[in-house]
JSON list of C-alpha atoms in Angstrom, two decimals:
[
{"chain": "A", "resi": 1, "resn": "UNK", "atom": "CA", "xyz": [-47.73, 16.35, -32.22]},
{"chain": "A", "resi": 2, "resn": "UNK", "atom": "CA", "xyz": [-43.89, 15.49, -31.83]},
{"chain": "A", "resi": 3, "resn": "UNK", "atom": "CA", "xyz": [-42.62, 12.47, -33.87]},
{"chain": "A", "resi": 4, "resn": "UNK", "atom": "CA", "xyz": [-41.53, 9.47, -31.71]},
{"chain": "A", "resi": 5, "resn": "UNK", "atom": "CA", "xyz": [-38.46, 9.72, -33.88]},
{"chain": "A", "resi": 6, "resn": "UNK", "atom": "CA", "xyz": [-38.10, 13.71, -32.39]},
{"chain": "A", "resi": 7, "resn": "UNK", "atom": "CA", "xyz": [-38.74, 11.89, -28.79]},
{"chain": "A", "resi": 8, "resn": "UNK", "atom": "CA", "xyz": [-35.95, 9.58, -28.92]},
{"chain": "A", "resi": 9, "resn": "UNK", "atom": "CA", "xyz": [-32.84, 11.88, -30.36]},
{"chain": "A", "resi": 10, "resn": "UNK", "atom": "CA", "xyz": [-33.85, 14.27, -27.98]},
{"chain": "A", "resi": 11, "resn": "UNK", "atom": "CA", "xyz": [-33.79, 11.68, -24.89]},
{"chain": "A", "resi": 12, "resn": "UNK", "atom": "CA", "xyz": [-30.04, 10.84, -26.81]},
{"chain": "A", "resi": 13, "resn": "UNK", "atom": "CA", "xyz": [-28.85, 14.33, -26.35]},
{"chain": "A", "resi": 14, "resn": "UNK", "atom": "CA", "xyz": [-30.26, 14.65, -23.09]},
{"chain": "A", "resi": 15, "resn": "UNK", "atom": "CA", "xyz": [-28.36, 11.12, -22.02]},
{"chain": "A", "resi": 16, "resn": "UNK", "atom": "CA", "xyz": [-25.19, 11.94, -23.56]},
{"chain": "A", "resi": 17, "resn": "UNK", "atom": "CA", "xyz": [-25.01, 15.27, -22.43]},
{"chain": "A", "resi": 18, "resn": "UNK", "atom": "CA", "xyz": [-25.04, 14.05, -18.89]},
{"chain": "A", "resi": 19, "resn": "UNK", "atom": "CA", "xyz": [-22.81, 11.24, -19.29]},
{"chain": "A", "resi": 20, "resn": "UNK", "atom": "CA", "xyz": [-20.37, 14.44, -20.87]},
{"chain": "A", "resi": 21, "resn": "UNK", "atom": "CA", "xyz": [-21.01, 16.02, -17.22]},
{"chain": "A", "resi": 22, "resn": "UNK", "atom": "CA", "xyz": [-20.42, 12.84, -15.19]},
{"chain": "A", "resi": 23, "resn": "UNK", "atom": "CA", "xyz": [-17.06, 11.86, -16.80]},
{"chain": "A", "resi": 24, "resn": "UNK", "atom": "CA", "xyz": [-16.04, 15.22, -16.65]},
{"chain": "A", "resi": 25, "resn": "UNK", "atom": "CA", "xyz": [-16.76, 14.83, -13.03]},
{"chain": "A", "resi": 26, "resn": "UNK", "atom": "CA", "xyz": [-15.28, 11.70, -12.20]},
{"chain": "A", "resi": 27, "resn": "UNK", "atom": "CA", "xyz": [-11.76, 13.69, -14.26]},
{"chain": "A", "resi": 28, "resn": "UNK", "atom": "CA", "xyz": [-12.03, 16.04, -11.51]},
{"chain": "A", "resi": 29, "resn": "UNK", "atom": "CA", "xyz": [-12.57, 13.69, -8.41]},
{"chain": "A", "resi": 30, "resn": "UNK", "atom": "CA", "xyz": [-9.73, 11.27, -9.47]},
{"chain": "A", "resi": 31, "resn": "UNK", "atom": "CA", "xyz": [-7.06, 14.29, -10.38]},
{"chain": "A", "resi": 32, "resn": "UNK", "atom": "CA", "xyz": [-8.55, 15.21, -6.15]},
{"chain": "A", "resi": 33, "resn": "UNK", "atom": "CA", "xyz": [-7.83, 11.75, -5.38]},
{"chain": "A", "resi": 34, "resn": "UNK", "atom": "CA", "xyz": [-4.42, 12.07, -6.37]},
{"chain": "A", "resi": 35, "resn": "UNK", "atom": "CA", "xyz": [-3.30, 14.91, -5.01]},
{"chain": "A", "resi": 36, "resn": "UNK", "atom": "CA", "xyz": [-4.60, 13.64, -1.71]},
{"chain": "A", "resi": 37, "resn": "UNK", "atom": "CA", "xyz": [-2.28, 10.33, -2.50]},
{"chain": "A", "resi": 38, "resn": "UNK", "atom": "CA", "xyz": [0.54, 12.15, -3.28]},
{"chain": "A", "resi": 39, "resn": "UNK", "atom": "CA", "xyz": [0.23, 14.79, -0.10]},
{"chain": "A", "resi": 40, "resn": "UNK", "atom": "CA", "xyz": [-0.36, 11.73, 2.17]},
{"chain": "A", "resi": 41, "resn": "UNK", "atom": "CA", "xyz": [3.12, 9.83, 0.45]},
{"chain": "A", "resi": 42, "resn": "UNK", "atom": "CA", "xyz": [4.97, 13.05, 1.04]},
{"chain": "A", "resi": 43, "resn": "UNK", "atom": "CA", "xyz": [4.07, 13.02, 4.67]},
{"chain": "A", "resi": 44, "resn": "UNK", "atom": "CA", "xyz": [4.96, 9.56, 5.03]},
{"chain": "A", "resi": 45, "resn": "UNK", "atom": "CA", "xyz": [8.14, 10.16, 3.60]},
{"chain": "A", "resi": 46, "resn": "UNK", "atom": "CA", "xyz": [8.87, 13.65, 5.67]},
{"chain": "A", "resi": 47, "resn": "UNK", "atom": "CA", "xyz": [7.91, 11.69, 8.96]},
{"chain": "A", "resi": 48, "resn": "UNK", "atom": "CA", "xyz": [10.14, 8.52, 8.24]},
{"chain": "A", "resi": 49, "resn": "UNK", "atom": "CA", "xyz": [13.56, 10.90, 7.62]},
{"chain": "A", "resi": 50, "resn": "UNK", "atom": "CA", "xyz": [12.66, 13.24, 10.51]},
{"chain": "A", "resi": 51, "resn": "UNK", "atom": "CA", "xyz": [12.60, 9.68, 12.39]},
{"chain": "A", "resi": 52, "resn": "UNK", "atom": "CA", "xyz": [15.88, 8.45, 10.77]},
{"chain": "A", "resi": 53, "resn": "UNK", "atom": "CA", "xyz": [17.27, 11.60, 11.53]},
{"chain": "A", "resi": 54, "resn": "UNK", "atom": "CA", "xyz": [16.25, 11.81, 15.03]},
{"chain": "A", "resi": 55, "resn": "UNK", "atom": "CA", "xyz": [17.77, 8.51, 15.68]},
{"chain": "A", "resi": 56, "resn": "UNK", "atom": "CA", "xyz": [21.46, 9.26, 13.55]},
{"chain": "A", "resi": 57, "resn": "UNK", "atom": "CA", "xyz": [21.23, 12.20, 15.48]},
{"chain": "A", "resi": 58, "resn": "UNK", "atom": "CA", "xyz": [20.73, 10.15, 19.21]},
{"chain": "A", "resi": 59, "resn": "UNK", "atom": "CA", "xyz": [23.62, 8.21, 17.89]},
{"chain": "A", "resi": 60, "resn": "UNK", "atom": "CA", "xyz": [25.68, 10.35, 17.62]},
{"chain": "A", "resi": 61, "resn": "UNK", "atom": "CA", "xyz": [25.14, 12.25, 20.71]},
{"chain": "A", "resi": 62, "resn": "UNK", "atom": "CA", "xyz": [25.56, 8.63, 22.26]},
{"chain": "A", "resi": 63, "resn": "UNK", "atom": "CA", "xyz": [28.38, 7.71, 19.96]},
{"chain": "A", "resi": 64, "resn": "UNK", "atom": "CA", "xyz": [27.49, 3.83, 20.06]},
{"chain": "A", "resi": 65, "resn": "UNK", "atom": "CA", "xyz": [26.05, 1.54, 16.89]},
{"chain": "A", "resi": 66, "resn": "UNK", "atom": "CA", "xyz": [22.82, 2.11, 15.97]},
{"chain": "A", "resi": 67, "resn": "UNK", "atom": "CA", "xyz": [19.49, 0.76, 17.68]},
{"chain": "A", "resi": 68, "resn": "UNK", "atom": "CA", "xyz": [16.66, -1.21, 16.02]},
{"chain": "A", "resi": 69, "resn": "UNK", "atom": "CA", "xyz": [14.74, 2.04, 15.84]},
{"chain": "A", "resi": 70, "resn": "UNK", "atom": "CA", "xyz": [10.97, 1.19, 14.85]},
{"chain": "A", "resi": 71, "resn": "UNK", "atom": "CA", "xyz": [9.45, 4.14, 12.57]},
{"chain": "A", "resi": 72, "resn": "UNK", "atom": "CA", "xyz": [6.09, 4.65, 12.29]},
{"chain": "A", "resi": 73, "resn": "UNK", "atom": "CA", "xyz": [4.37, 3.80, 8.85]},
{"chain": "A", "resi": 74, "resn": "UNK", "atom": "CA", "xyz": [1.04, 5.02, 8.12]},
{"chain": "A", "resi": 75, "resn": "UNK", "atom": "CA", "xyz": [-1.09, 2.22, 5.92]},
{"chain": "A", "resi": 76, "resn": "UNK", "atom": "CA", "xyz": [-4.18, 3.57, 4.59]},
{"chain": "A", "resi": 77, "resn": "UNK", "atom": "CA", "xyz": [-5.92, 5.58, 7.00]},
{"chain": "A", "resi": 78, "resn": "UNK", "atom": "CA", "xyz": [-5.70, 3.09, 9.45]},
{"chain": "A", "resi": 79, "resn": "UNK", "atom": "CA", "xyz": [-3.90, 2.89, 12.29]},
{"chain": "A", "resi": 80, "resn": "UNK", "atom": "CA", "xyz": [-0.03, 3.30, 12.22]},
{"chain": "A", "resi": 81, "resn": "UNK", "atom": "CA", "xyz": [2.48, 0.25, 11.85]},
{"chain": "A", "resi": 82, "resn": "UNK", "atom": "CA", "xyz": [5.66, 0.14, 12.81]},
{"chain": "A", "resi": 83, "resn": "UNK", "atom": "CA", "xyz": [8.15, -1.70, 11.53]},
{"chain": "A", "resi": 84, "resn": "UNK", "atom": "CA", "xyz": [11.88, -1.87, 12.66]},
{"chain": "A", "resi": 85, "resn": "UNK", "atom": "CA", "xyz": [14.81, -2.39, 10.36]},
{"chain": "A", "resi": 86, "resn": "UNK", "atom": "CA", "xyz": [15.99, -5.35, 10.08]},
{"chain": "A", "resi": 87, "resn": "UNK", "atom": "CA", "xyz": [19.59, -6.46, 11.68]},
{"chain": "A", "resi": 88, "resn": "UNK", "atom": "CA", "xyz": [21.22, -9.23, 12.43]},
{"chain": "A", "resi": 89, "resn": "UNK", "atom": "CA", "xyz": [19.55, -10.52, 15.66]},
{"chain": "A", "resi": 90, "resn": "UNK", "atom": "CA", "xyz": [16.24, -9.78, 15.07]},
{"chain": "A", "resi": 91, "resn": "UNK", "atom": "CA", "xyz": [13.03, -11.74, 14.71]},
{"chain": "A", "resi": 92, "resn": "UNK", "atom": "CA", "xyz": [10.11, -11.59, 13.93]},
{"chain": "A", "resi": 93, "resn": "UNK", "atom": "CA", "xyz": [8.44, -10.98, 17.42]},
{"chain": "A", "resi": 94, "resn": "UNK", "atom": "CA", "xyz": [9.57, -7.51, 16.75]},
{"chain": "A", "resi": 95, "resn": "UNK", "atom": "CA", "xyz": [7.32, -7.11, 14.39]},
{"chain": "A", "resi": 96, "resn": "UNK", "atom": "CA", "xyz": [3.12, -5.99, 14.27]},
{"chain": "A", "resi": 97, "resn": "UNK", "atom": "CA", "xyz": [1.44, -9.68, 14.22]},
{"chain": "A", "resi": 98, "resn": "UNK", "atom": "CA", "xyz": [-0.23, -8.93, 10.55]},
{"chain": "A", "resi": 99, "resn": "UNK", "atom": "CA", "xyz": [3.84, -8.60, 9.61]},
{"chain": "A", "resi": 100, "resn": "UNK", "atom": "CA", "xyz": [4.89, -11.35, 11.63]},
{"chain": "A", "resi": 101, "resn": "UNK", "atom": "CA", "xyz": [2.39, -13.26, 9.49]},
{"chain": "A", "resi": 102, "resn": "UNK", "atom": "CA", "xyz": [3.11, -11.81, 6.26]},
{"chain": "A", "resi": 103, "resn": "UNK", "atom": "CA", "xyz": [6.96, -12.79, 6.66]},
{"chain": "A", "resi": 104, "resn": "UNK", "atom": "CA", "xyz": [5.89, -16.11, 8.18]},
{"chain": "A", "resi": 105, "resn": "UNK", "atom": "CA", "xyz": [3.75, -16.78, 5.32]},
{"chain": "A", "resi": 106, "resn": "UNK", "atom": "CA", "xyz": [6.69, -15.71, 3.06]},
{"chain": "A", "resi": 107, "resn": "UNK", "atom": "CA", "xyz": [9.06, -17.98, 4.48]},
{"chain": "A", "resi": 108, "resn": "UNK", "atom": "CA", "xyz": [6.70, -20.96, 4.42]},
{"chain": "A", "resi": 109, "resn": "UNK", "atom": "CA", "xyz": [6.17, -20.44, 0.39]},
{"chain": "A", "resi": 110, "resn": "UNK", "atom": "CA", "xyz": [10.07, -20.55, -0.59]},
{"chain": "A", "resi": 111, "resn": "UNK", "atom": "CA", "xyz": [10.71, -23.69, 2.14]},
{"chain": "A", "resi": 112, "resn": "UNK", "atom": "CA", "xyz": [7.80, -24.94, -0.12]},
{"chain": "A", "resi": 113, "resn": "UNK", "atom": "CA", "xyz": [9.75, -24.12, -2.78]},
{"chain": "A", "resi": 114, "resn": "UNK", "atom": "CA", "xyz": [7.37, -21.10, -4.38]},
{"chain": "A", "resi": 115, "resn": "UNK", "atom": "CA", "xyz": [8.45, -18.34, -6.53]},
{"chain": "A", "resi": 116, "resn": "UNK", "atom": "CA", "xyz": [7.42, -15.99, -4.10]},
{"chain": "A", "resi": 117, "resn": "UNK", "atom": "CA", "xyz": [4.32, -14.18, -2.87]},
{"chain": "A", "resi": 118, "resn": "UNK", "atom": "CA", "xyz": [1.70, -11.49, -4.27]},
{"chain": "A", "resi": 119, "resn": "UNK", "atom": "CA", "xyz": [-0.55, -9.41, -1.33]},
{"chain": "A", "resi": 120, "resn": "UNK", "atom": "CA", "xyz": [-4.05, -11.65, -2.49]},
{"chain": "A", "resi": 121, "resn": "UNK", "atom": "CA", "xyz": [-2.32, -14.75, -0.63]},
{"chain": "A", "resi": 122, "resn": "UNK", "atom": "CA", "xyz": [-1.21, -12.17, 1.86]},
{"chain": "A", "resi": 123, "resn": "UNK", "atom": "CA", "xyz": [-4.89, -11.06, 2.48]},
{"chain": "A", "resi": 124, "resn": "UNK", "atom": "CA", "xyz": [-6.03, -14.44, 2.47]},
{"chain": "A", "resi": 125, "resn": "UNK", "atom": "CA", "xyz": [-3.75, -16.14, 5.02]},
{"chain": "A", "resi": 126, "resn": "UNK", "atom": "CA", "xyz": [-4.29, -12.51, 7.07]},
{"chain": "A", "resi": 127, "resn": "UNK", "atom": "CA", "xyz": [-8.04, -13.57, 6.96]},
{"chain": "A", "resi": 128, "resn": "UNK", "atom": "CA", "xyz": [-9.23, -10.25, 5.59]},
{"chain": "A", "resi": 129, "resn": "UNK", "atom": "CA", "xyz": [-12.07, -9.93, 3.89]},
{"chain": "A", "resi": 130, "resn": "UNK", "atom": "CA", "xyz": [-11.44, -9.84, -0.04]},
{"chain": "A", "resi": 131, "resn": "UNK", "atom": "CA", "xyz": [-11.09, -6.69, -1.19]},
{"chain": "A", "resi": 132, "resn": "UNK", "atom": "CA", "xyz": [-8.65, -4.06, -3.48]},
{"chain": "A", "resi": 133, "resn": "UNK", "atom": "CA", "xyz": [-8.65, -1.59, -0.09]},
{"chain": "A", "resi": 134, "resn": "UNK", "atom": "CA", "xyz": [-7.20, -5.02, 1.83]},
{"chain": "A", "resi": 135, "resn": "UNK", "atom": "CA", "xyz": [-5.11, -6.44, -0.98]},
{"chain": "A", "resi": 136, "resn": "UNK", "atom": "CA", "xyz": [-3.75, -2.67, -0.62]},
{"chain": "A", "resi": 137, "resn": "UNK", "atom": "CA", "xyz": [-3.19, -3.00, 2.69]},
{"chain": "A", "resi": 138, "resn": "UNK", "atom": "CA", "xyz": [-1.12, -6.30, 2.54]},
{"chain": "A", "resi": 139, "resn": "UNK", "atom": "CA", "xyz": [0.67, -5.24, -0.39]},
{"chain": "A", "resi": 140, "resn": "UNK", "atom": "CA", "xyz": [2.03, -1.68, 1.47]},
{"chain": "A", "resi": 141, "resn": "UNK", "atom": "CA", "xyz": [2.94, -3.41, 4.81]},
{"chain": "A", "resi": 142, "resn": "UNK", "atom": "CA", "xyz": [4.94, -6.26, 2.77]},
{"chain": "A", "resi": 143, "resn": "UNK", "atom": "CA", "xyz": [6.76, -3.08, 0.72]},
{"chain": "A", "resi": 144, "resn": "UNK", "atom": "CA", "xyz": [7.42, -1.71, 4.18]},
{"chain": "A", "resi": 145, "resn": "UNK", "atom": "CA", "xyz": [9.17, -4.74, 5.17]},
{"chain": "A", "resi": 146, "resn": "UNK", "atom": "CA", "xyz": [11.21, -4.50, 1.70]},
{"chain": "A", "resi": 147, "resn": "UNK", "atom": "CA", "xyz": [11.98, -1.01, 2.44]},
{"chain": "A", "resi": 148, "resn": "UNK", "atom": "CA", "xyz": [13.35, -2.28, 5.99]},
{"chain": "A", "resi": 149, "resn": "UNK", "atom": "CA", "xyz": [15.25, -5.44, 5.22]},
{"chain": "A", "resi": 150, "resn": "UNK", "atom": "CA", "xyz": [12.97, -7.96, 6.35]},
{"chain": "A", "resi": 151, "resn": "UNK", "atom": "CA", "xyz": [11.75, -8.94, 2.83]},
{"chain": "A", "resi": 152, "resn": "UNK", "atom": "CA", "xyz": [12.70, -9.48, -1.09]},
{"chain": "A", "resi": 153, "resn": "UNK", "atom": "CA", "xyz": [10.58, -8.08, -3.88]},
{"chain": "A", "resi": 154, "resn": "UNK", "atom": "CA", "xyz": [11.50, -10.28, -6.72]},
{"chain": "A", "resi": 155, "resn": "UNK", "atom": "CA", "xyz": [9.33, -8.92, -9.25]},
{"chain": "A", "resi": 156, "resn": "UNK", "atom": "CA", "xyz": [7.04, -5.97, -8.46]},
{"chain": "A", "resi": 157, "resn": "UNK", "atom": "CA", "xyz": [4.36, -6.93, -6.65]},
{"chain": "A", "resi": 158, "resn": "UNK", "atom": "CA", "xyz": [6.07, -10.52, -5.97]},
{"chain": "A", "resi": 159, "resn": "UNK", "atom": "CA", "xyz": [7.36, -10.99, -2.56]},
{"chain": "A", "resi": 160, "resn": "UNK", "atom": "CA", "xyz": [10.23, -13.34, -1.07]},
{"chain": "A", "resi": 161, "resn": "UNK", "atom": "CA", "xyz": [12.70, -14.15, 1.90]},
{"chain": "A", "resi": 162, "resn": "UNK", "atom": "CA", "xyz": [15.01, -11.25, 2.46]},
{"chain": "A", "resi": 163, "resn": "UNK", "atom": "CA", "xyz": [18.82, -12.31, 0.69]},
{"chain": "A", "resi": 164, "resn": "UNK", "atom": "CA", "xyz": [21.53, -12.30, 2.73]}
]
């Protein structure tokens, strides 16, 4: 008859063998997860020069200043957003509403005198449900608008009225 002792180190080899398997699979899936993050950045970034581009290119053809050219900016796999660069002139009603609201809410926080603002309060005034996909999602539309003039990011991840 086995010894209960026997039992037990055998049930602890068993266990830790397959926790050896799992984390070794999780390696794999998040090294898969990455590479699918980085392709999808790379696209992102090959569509928004071909767009830039395209519209130096119209420009020139047309030899006038520049339009507010809105380039599309994929945001998760959701759908696309797009978000002009900003010029003198412009407002916010150019804007996706969930932007309008993010630089709305932006604005309100340094008239209240705030240090700025990080994606949570973004998600929250958005009414989104709380979540790291969501927080996500207001934190890469609120880098778009840094990345086209409309906003300030004072401290990564910390968000304020763009400086003139």
């Amino acid at each position: 008859m086995p010894s209960v002792l026997g039992v037990l180190e055998r049930r602890e080899r068993v266990a830790l063998a397959r926790a050896e398997e799992l984390r070794a699979e999780l390696e794999r899936l998040q090294a898969a997860v990455a590479e699918a993050e980085e392709a999808a950045r790379r696209a992102v970034i090959a569509r928004e020069e071909t767009m830039e581009a395209l519209a130096e290119a119209a420009d020139d053809v047309a030899g006038c200043e520049a339009p507010a050219v809105a380039v599309p900016v994929a945001v998760g796999v959701g759908p696309r957003v797009e978000v002009p660069l900003w010029r003198e002139g412009l407002g916010a009603e150019v804007l996706p509403p969930e932007c309008a609201r993010i630089l709305a809410l932006v604005e309100r926080d340094a008239t209240g005198g705030g240090e700025g603002v990080r994606a949570r309060a973004m998600r929250e005034d958005l009414g989104w449900p709380a979540s790291d996909a969501r927080e996500q999602a207001a934190r890469f539309r609120a880098k778009r608008l840094v990345e086209r003039g409309w906003l300030t990011e004072v401290r990564p991840g910390l968000f304020s009225p763009r400086t003139a």
